[in-house]
mmCIF file of C-alpha atoms in Angstrom:
data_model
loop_
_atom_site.group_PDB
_atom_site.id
_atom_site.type_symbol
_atom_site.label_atom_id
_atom_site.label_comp_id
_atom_site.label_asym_id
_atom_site.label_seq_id
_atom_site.Cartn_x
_atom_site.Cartn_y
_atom_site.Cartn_z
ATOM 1 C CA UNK A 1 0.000 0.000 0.000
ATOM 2 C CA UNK A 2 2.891 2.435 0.840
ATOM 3 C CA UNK A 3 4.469 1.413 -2.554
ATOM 4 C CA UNK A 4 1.434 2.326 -4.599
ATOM 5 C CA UNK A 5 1.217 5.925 -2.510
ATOM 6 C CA UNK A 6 4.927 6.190 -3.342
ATOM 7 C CA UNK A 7 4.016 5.854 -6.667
ATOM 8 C CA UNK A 8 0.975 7.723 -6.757
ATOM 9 C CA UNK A 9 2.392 10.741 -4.958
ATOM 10 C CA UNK A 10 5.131 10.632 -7.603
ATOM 11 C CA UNK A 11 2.785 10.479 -10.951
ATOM 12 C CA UNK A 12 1.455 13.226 -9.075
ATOM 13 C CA UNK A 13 4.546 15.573 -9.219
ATOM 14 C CA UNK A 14 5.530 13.967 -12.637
ATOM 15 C CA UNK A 15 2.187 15.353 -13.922
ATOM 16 C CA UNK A 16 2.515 18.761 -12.649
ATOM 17 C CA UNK A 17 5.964 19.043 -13.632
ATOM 18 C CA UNK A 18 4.749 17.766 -17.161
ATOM 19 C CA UNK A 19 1.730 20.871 -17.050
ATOM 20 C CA UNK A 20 4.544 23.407 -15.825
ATOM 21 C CA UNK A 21 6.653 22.513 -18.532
ATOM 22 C CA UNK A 22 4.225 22.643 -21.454
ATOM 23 C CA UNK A 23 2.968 26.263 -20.047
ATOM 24 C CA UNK A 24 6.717 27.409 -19.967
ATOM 25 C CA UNK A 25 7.470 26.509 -23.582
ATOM 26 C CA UNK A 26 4.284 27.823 -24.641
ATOM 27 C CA UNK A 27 4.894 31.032 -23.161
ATOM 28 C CA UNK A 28 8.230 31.356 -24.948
ATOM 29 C CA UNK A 29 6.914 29.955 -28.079
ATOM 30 C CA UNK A 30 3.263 30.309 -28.091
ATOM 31 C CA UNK A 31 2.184 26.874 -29.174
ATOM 32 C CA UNK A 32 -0.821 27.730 -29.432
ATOM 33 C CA UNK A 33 -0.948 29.760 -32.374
ATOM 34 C CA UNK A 34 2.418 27.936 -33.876
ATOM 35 C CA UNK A 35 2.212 24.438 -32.847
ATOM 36 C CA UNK A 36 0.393 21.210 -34.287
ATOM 37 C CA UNK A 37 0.117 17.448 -32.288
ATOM 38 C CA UNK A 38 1.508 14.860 -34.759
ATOM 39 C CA UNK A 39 -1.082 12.470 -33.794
ATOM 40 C CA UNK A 40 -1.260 8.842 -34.708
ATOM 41 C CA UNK A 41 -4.311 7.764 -32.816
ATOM 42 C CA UNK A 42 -2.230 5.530 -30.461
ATOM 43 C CA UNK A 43 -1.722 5.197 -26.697
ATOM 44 C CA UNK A 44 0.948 7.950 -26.604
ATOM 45 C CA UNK A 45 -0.217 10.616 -28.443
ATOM 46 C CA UNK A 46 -3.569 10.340 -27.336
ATOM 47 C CA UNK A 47 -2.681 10.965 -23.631
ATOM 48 C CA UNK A 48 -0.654 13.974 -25.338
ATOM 49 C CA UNK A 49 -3.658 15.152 -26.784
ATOM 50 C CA UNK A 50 -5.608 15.470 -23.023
ATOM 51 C CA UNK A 51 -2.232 16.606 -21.651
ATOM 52 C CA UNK A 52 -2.319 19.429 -23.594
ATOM 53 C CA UNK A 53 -6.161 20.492 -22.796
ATOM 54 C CA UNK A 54 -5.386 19.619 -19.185
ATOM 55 C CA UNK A 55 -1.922 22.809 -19.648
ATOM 56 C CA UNK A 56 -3.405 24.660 -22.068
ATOM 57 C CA UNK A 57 -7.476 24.680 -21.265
ATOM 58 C CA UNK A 58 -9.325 25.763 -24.519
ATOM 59 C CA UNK A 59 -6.326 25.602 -26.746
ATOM 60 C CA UNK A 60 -6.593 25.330 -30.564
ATOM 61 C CA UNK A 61 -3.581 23.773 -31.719
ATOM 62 C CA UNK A 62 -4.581 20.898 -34.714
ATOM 63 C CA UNK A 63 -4.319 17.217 -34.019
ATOM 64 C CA UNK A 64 -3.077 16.169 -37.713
ATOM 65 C CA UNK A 65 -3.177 12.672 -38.335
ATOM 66 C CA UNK A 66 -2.120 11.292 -40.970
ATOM 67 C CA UNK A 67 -3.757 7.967 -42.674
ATOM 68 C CA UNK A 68 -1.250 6.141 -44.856
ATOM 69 C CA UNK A 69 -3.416 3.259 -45.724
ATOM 70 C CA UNK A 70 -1.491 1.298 -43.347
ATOM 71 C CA UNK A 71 -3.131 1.980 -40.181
ATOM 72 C CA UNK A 72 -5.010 -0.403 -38.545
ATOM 73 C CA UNK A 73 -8.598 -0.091 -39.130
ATOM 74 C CA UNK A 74 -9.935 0.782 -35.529
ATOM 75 C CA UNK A 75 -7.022 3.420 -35.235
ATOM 76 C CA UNK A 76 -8.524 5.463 -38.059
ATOM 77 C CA UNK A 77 -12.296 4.682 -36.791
ATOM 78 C CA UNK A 78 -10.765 6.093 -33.339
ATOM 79 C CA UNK A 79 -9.596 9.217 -34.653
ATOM 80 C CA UNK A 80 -12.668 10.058 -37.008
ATOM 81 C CA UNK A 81 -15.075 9.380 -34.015
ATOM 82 C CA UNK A 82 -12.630 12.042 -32.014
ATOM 83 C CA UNK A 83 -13.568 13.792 -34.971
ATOM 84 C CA UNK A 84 -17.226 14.161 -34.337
ATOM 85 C CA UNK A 85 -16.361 16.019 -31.521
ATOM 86 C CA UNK A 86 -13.217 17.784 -31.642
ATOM 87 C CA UNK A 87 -12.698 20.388 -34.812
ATOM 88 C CA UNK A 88 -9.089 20.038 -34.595
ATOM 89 C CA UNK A 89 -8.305 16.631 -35.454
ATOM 90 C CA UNK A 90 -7.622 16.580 -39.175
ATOM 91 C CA UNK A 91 -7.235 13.882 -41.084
ATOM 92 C CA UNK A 92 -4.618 14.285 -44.115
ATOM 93 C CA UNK A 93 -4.133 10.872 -46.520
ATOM 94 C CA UNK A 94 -0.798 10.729 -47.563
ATOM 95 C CA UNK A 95 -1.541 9.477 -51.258
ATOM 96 C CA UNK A 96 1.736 7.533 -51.267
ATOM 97 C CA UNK A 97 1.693 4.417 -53.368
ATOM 98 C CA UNK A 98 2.811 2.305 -50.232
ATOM 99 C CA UNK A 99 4.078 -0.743 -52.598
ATOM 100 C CA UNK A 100 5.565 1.251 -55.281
ATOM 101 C CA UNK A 101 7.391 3.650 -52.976
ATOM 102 C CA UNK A 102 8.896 0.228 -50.677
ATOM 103 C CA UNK A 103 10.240 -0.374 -54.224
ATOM 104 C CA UNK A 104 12.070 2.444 -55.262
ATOM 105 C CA UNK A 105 12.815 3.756 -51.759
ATOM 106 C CA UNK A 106 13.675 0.529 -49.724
ATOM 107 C CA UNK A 107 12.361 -1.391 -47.034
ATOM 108 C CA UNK A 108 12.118 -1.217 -43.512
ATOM 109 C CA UNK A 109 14.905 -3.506 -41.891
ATOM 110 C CA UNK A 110 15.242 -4.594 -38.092
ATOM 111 C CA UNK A 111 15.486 -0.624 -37.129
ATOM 112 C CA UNK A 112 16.014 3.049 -38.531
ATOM 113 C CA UNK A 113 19.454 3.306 -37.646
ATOM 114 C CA UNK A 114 19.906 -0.315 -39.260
ATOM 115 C CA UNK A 115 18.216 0.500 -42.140
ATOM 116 C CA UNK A 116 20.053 4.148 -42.920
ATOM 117 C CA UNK A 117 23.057 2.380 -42.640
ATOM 118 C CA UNK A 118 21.942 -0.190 -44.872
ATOM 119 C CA UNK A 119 20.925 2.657 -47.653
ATOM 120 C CA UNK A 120 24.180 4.535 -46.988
ATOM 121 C CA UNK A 121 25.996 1.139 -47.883
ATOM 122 C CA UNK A 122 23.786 0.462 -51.150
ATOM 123 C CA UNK A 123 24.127 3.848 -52.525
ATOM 124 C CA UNK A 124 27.923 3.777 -52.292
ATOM 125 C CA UNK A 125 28.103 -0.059 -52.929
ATOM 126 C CA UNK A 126 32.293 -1.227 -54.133
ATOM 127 C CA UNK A 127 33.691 2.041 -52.276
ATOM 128 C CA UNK A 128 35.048 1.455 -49.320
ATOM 129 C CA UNK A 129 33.163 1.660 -46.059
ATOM 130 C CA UNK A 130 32.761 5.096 -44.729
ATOM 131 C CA UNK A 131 33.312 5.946 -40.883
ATOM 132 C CA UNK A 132 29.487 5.877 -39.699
ATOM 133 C CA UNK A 133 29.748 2.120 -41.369
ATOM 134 C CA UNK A 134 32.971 1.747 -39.816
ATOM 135 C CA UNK A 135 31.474 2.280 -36.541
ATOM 136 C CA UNK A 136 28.493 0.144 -36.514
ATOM 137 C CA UNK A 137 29.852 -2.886 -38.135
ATOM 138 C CA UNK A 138 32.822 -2.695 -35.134
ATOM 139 C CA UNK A 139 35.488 -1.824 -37.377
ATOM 140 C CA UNK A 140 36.735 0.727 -35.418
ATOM 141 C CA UNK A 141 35.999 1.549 -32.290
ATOM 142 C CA UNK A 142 33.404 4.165 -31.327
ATOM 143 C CA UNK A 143 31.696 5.754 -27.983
ATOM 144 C CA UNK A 144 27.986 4.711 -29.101
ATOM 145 C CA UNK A 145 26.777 1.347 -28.088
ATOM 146 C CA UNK A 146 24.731 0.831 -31.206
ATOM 147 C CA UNK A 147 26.630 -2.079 -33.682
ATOM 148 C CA UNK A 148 24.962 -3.999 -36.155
ATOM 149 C CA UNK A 149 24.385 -7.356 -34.603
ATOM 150 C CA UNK A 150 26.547 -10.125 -35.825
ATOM 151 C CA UNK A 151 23.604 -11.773 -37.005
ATOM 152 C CA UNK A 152 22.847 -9.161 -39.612
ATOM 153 C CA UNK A 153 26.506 -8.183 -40.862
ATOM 154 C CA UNK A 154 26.145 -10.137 -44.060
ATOM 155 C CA UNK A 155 23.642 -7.524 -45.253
ATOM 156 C CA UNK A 156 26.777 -5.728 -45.546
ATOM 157 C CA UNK A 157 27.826 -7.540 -48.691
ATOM 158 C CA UNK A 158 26.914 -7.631 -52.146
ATOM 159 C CA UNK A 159 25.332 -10.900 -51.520
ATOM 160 C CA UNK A 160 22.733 -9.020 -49.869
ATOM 161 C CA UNK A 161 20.658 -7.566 -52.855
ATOM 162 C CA UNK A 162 17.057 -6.373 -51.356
ATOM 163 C CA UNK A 163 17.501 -2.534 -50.841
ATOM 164 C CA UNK A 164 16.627 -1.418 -47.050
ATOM 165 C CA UNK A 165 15.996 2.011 -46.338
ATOM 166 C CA UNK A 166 15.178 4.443 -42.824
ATOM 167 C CA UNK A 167 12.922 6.654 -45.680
ATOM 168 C CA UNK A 168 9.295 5.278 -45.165
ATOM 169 C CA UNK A 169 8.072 7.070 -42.403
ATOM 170 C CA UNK A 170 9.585 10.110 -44.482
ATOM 171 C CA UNK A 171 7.637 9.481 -47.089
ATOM 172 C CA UNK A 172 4.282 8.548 -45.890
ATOM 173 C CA UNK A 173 4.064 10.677 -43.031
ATOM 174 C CA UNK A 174 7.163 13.830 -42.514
ATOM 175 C CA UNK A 175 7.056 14.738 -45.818
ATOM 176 C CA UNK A 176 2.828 15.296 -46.061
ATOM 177 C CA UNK A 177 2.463 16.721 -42.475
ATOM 178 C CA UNK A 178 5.829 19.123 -43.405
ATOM 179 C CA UNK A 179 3.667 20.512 -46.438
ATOM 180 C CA UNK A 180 0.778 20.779 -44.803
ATOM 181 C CA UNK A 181 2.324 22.538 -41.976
ATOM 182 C CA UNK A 182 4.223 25.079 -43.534
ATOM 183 C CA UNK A 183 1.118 25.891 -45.623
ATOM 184 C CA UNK A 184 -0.883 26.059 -42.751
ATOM 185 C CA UNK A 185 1.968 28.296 -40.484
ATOM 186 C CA UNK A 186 2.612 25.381 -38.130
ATOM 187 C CA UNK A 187 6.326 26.318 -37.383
ATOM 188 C CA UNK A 188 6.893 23.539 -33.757
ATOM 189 C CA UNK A 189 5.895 20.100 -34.082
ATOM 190 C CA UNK A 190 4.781 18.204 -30.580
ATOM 191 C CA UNK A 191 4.826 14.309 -30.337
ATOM 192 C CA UNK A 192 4.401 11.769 -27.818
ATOM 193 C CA UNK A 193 7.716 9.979 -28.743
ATOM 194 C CA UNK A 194 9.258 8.628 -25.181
ATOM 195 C CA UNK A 195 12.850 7.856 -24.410
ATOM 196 C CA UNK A 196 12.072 4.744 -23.028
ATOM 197 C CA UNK A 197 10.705 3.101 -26.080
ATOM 198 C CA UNK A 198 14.916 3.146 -26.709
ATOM 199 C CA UNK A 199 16.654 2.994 -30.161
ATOM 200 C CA UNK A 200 16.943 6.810 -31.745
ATOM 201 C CA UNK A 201 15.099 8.185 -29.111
ATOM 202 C CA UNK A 202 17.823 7.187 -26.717
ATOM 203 C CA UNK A 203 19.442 10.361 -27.971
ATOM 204 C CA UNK A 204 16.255 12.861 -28.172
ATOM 205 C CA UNK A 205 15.942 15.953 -26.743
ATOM 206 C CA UNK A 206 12.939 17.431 -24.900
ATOM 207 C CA UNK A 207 12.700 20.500 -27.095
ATOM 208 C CA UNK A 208 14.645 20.905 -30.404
ATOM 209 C CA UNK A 209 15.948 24.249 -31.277
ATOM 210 C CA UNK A 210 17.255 25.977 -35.347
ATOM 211 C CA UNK A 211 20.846 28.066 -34.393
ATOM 212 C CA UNK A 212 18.185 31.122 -34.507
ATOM 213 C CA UNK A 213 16.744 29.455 -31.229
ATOM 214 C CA UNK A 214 13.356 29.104 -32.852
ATOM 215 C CA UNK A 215 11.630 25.917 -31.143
ATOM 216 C CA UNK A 216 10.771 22.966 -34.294
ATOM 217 C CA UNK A 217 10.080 20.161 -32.319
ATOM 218 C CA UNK A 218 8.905 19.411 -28.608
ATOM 219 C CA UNK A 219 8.563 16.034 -27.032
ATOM 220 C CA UNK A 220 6.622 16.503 -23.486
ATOM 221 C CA UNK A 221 6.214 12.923 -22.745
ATOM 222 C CA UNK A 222 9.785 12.539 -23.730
ATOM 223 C CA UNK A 223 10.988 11.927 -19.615
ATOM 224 C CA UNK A 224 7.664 9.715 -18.379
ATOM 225 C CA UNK A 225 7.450 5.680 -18.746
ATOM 226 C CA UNK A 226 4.712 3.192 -19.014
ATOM 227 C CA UNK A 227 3.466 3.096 -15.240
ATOM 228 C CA UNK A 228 2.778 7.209 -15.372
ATOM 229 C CA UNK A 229 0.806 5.980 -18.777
ATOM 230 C CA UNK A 230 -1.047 3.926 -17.068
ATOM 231 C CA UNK A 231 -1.563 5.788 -13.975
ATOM 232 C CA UNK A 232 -2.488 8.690 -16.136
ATOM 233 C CA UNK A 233 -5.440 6.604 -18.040
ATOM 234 C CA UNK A 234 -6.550 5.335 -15.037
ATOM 235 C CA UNK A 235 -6.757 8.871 -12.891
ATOM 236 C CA UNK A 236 -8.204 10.582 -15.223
ATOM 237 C CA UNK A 237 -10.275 7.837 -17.087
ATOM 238 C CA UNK A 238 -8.908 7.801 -21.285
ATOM 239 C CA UNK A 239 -10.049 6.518 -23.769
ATOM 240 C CA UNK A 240 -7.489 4.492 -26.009
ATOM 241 C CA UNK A 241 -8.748 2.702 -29.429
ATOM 242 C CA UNK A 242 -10.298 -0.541 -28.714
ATOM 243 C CA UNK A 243 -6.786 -2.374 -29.966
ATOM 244 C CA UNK A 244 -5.373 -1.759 -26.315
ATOM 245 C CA UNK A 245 -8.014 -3.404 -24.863
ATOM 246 C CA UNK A 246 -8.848 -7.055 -24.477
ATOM 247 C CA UNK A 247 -9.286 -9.241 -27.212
ATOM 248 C CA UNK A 248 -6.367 -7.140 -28.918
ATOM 249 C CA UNK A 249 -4.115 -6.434 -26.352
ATOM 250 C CA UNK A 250 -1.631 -4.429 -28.683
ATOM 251 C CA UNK A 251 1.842 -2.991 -27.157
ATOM 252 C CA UNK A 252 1.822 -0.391 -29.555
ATOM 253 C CA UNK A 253 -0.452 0.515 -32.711
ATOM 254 C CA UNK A 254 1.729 1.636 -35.472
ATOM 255 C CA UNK A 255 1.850 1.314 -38.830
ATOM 256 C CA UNK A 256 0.532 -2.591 -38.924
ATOM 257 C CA UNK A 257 3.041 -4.661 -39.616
ATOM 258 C CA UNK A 258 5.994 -2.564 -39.968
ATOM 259 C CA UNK A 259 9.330 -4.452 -39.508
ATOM 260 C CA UNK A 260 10.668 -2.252 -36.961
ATOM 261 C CA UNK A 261 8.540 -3.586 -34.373
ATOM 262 C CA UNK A 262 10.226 -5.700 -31.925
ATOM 263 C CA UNK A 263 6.582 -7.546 -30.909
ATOM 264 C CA UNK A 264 5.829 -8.354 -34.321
ATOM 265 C CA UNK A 265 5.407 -11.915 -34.146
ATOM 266 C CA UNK A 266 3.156 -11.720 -31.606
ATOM 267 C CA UNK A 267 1.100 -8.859 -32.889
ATOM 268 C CA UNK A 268 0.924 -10.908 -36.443
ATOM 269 C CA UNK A 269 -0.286 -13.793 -34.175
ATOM 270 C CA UNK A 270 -3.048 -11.689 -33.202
ATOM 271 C CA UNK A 271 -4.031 -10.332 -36.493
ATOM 272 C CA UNK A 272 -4.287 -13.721 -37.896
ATOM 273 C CA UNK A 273 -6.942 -14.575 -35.182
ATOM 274 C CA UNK A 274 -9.100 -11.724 -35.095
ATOM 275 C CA UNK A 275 -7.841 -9.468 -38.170
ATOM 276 C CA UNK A 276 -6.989 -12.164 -40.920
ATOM 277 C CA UNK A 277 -7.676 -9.283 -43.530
ATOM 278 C CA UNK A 278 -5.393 -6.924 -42.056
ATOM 279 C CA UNK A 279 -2.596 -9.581 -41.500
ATOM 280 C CA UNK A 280 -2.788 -10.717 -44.859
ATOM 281 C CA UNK A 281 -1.751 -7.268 -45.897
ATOM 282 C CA UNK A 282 0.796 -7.136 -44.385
ATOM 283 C CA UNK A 283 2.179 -9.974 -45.878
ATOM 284 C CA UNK A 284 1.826 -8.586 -48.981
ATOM 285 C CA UNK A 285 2.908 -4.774 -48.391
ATOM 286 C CA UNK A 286 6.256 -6.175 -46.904
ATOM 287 C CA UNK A 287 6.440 -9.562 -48.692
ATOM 288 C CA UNK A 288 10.474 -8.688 -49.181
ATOM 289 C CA UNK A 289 11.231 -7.835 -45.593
ATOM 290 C CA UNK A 290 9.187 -10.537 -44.152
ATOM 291 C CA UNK A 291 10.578 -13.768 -46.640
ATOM 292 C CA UNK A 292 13.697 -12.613 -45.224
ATOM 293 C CA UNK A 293 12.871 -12.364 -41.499
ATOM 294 C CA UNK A 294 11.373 -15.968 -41.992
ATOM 295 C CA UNK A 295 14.495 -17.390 -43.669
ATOM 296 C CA UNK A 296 16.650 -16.365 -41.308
ATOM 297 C CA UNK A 297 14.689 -16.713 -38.089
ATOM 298 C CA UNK A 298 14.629 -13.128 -37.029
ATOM 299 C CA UNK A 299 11.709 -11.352 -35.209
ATOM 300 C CA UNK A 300 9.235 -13.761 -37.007
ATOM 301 C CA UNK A 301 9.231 -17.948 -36.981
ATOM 302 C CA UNK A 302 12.000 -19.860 -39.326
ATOM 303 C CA UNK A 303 9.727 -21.326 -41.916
#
């Protein structure tokens, strides 16, 4: 009982500290009239999104979403029933070709940092390996803890021949919210990215700053982990989309299928059940990826 005060009491602080810091940077940067909640409909952003009321009461910053034709189906019913109700959640399709653009851009593989360095390696394929490669494949040594894992260094080789790219989110989702925002004078972007969820956001910086000192990015969930989440939903009684909840039971709702998830196994175990149309689609959108995870026994079942 004293554990779960503990706890408590310090969710409690966490939050205000949270509200204190959102009302700082908007005061120096006036959010409100700048600002724009990249929101994906998932667990994250959507406590963001009642964050922000609970800092900012009344405020009119836009909740862009962005459906890429790869979003689950009940994330996209989620955010157009918010929709009913809440004038600033907009909706923007990307209009990407998904398959098409996997093909001339390159896949997902393992991670973003494993898959830039796999594009940096492709487009300068025969030269010798640069100094980022250098450093992640353990040639030399290096202060960062991030290597390519010994199970994977063959994709460094011109056996390897599918072309892996970090530029998919870029293209179905940076690249149409960056238009839209500079069209719509959206200078700071605010996301629900955490450094807990580790990889790039290891790294990541609660605001994000040009050499002018004008604010472009700000991450205010950036410092909190899973049990404020969950304290957070509970406290204050939010609403996720039905995939967090049982029969689903999702860690995270992303872009279905995507090959950067570390669960995916398990989440594809649960689409087959209860989303067989969805899983096949995935199987189809990143047939490439996939045929290789299987063959080599890597995030998904050796076939």
């Amino acid at each position: 009982m004293k554990m779960k005060f503990m706890k408590s009491y310090e969710n409690e602080i966490l939050l205000l500290d949270r509200i204190d810091k959102i009302r700082a940077i908007n005061q120096q940067y006036d959010l409100e009239h700048n600002a724009y909640l990249s929101f994906s409909g998932g667990k994250d952003s959507t406590i963001l999104h009642y964050l922000l009321d609970m800092a900012l009461p009344g405020n009119k910053i836009p909740r862009l979403f962005l459906n890429t034709g790869i979003e689950y189906k009940f994330i996209v019913e989620f955010v157009k029933e918010l929709a009913k109700t809440d004038d600033r959640i907009v909706i923007l399709n990307s209009g990407v070709n998904i398959k098409e653009m996997l093909e001339k851009e390159g896949y997902p593989f393992k991670s973003k940092q494993h898959s830039m360095n796999l594009d940096m390696y492709w487009r300068h394929r025969g030269e010798p390996y640069n100094r980022t490669l250098q450093r992640y494949l353990g040639i030399v040594e290096s202060t960062t803890q991030i290597r390519c894992p010994k199970k994977l260094m063959y994709q460094f080789t011109p056996e390897f021949n599918l072309h892996c790219s970090a530029k998919c989110c870029d293209r179905l989702k940076k690249q149409p919210a960056t238009k839209w925002a500079k069209e719509n004078n959206k200078s700071i972007k605010l996301t629900g990215i955490r450094q807990d969820e580790g990889g790039q956001r290891l790294s990541a910086t609660c605001i994000v700053t040009d050499k002018s000192d004008n604010l472009l990015k700000f991450h205010p969930l950036l410092v909190i982990n899973k049990d404020f989440e969950e304290w957070f939903i509970e406290k204050f009684n939010i609403k996720l989309c039905k995939l967090y909840y049982p029969p689903y039971n999702l860690a995270r709702s992303g872009c279905k299928g995507c090959p950067y998830n570390k669960n995916l196994q398990q989440d594809l175990d649960i689409m087959e059940e209860l989303l067989p149309v969805e899983r096949k689609q995935c199987e189809i959108i990143w047939k490439p990826v996939y045929d290789e995870y299987y063959r080599i026994g890597f995030r998904l079942k050796k076939e």
